[in-house]
Coordinates of C-alpha atoms in Angstrom, one line a residue:
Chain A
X1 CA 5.8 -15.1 -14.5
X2 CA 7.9 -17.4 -12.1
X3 CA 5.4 -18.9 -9.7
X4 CA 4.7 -21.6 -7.8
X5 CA 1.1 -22.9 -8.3
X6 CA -1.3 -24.7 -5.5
X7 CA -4.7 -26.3 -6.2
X8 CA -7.3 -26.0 -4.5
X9 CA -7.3 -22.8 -2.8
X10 CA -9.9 -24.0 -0.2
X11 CA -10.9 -27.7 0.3
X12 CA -13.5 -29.2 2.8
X13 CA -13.7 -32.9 3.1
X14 CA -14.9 -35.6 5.0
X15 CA -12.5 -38.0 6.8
X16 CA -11.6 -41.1 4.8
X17 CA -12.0 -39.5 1.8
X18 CA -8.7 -39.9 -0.8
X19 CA -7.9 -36.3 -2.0
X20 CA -4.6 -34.5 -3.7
X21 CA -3.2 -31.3 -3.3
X22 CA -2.0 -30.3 -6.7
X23 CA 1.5 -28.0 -6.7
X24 CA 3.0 -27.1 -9.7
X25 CA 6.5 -24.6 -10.5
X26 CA 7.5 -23.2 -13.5
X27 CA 11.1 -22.4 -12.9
X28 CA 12.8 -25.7 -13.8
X29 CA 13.7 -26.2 -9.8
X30 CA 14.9 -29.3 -9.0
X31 CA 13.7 -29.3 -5.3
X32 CA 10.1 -29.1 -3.9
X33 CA 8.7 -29.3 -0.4
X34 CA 5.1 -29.1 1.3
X35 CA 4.8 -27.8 4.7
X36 CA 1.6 -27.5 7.2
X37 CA 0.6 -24.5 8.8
X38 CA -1.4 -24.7 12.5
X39 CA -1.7 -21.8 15.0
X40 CA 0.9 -21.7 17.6
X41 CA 3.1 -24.5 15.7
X42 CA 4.9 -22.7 12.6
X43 CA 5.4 -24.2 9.6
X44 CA 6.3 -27.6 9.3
X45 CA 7.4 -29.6 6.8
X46 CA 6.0 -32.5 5.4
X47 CA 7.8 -34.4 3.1
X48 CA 10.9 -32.7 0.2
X49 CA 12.2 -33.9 -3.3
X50 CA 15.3 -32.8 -4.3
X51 CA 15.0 -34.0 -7.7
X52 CA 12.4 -36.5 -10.0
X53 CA 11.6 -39.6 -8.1
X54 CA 13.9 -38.9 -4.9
X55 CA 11.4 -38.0 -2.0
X56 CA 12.4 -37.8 1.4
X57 CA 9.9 -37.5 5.0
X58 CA 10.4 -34.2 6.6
X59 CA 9.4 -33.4 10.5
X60 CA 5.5 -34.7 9.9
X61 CA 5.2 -37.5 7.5
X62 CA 2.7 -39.5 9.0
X63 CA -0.8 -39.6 6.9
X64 CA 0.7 -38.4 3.5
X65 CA 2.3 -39.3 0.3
X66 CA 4.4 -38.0 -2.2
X67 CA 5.6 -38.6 -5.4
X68 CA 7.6 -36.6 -8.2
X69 CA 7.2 -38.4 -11.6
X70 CA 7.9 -35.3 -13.3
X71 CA 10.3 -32.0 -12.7
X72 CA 7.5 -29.3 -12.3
X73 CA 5.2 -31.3 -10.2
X74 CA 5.2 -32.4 -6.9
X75 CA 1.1 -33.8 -5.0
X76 CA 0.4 -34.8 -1.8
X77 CA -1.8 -36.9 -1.9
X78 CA -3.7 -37.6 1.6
X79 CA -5.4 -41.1 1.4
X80 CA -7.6 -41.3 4.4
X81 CA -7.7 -37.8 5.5
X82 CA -8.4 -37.4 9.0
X83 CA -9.6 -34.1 10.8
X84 CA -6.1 -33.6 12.4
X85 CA -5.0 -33.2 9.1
X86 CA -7.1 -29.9 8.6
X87 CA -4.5 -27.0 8.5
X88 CA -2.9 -24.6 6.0
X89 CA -1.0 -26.1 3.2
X90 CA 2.4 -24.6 1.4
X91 CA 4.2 -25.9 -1.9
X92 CA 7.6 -24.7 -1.8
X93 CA 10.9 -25.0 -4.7
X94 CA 14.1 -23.5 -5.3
X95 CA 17.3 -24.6 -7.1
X96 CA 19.4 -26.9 -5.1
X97 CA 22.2 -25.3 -2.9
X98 CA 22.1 -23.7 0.5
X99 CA 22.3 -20.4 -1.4
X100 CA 19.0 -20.5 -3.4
X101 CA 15.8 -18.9 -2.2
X102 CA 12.5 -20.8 -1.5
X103 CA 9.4 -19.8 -3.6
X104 CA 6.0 -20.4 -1.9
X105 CA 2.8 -20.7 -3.2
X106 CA -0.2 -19.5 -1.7
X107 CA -1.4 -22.2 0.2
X108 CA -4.4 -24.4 0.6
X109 CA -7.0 -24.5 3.4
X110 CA -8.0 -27.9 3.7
X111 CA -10.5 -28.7 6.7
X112 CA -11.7 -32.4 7.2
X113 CA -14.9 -32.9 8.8
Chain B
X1 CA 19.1 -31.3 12.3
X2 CA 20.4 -27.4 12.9
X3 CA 17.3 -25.3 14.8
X4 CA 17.0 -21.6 15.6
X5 CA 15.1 -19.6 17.9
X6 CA 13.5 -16.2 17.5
X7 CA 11.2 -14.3 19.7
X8 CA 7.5 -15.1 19.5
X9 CA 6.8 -11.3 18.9
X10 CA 8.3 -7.4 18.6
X11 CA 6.7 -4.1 18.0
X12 CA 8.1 -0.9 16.2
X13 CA 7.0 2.3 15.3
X14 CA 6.2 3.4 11.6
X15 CA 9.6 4.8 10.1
X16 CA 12.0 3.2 12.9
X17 CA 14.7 1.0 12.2
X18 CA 13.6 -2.7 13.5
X19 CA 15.9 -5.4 14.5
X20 CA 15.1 -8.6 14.6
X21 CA 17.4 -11.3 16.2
X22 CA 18.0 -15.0 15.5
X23 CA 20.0 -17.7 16.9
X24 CA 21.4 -20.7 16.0
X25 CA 23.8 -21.7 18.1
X26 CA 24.3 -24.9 16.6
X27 CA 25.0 -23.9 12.8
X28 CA 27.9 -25.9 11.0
X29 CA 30.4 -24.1 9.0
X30 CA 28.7 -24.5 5.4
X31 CA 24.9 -23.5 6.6
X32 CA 23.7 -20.5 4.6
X33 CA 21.1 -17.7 7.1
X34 CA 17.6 -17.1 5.1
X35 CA 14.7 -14.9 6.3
X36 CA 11.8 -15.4 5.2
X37 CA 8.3 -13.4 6.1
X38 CA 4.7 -14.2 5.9
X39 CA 2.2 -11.6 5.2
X40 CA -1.1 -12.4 6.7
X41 CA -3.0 -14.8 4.3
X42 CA 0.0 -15.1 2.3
X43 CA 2.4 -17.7 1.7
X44 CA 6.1 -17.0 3.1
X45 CA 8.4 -15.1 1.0
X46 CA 12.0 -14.6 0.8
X47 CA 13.6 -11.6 2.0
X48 CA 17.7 -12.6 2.3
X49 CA 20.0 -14.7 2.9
X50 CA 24.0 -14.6 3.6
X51 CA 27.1 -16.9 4.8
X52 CA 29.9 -15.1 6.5
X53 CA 28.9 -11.4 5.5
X54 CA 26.5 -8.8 5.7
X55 CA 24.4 -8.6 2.8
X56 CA 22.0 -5.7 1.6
X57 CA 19.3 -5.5 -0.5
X58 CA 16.3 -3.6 -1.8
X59 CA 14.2 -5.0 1.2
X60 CA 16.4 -5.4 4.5
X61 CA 19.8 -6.3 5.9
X62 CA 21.5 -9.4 7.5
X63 CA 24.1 -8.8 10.1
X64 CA 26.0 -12.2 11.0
X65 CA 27.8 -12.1 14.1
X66 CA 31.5 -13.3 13.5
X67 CA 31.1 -16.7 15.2
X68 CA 27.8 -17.2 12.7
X69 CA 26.2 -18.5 15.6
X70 CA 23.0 -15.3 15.7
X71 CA 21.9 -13.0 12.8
X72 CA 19.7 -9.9 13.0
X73 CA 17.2 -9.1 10.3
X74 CA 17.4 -5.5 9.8
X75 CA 14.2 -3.1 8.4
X76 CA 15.5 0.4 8.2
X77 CA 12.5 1.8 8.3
X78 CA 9.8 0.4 8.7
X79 CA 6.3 0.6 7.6
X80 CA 2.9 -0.9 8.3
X81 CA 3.3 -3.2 5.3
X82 CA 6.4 -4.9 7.3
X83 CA 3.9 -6.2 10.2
X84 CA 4.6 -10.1 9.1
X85 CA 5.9 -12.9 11.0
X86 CA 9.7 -13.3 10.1
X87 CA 11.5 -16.3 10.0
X88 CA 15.0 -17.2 10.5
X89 CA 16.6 -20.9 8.7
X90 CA 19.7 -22.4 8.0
X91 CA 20.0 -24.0 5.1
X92 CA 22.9 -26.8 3.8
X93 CA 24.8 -26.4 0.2
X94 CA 24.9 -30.2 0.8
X95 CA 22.8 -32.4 -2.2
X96 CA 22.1 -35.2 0.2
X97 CA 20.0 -33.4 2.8
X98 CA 17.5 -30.7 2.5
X99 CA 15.3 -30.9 5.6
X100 CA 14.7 -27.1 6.4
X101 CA 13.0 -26.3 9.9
X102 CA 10.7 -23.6 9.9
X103 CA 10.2 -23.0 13.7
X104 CA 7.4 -20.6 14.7
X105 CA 9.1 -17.1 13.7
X106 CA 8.9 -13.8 14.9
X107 CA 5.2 -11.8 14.6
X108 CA 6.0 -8.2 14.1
X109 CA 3.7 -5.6 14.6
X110 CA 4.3 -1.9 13.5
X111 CA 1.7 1.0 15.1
X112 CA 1.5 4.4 13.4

């Protein structure tokens, strides 16, 4: 089954902590994104790949880090969370092109304490 | 960076035709119009997407005005599964560039 495939589902940390958001897609897409999710402010995105080891910032980069060392995978990787950094989570890939759908995964809760 | 705006929120009746408008005004000749909606506790999901013409498919319809600068997401009937928040985003064919703005959507409810 095509999916896209975020890890954990739920995350509680404290602040300073190093964590990583896994996301994983099984549909050989060359471009990947992670957005945040808050009440009243959309979705927002965070940083985008459009390929292995090109990584750009999107609208809210400040506090995370990317990297795509391989195709199907694409972490962000949070090194000193802080509790303005608790919010909803979304992986996203799709083929390149204007004309190519997004698939989302199901999102991570994260909440730092 | 091209931005739309839709309406916070709209309501419909079960089994009416809903019609939900977007615009983006400032939309360059190339962008490509996808909807997208988010079922609660759900990540978003794609519904369409079109260029120049009206598309159909097995969930809704896109209606492009002729200057491309508004669409209208169209749910023929609608049912209590469709209450979602729907959003509207332009996306470039362009390699270089891929920075797609989400914007806050459109919550729709649907009563019985």
């Amino acid at each position: 089954e095509a999916q896209v495939t975020q890890n954990p589902r739920y995350l509680i940390t404290v602040t300073g902590k190093k964590l990583t958001v896994t996301c994983s897609q099984n549909m050989n897409h060359e471009y990947m994104s992670w957005y945040r999710q808050d009440p009243g402010l959309g979705l927002r995105q965070i940083y985008y790949s459009m390929n292995v080891e090109v990584t750009d910032k999107g609208d809210v980069p400040e506090g995370y880090k990317v990297s795509r060392k391989e195709k199907r995978n694409f972490p962000l990787i949070l090194e000193s969370p802080s509790p303005n950094q608790t919010s909803l989570y979304f992986c996203a890939s799709s083929l390149l092109g204007g004309d190519s759908p997004l698939h989302f995964g199901n999102g991570t809760r994260l909440t730092v304490t | 960076d091209a931005k739309t705006t839709q309406p916070n929120s709209m309501e419909s009746n079960e089994e009416e035709p809903v019609h939900l408008p977007c615009n983006h005004s400032t939309i360059s000749g190339t962008d490509y119009i996808h909807w997208y909606r988010q079922l609660p506790s759900q990540g978003p999901e794609y519904v369409i997407h079109g260029l120049t013409s009206n598309v159909n498919n097995r969930m809704a319809s896109l209606a492009i005005a002729e200057d491309r600068k508004s669409s209208t997401l169209i749910l023929h009937r609608a049912t209590l599964r469709d209450a979602a928040v729907y959003y509207c985003i332009l996306r470039s064919p362009f390699y270089n560039t891929d920075k797609l703005i989400f914007g806050t959507g459109t919550r729709l409810q649907v009563f019985p």
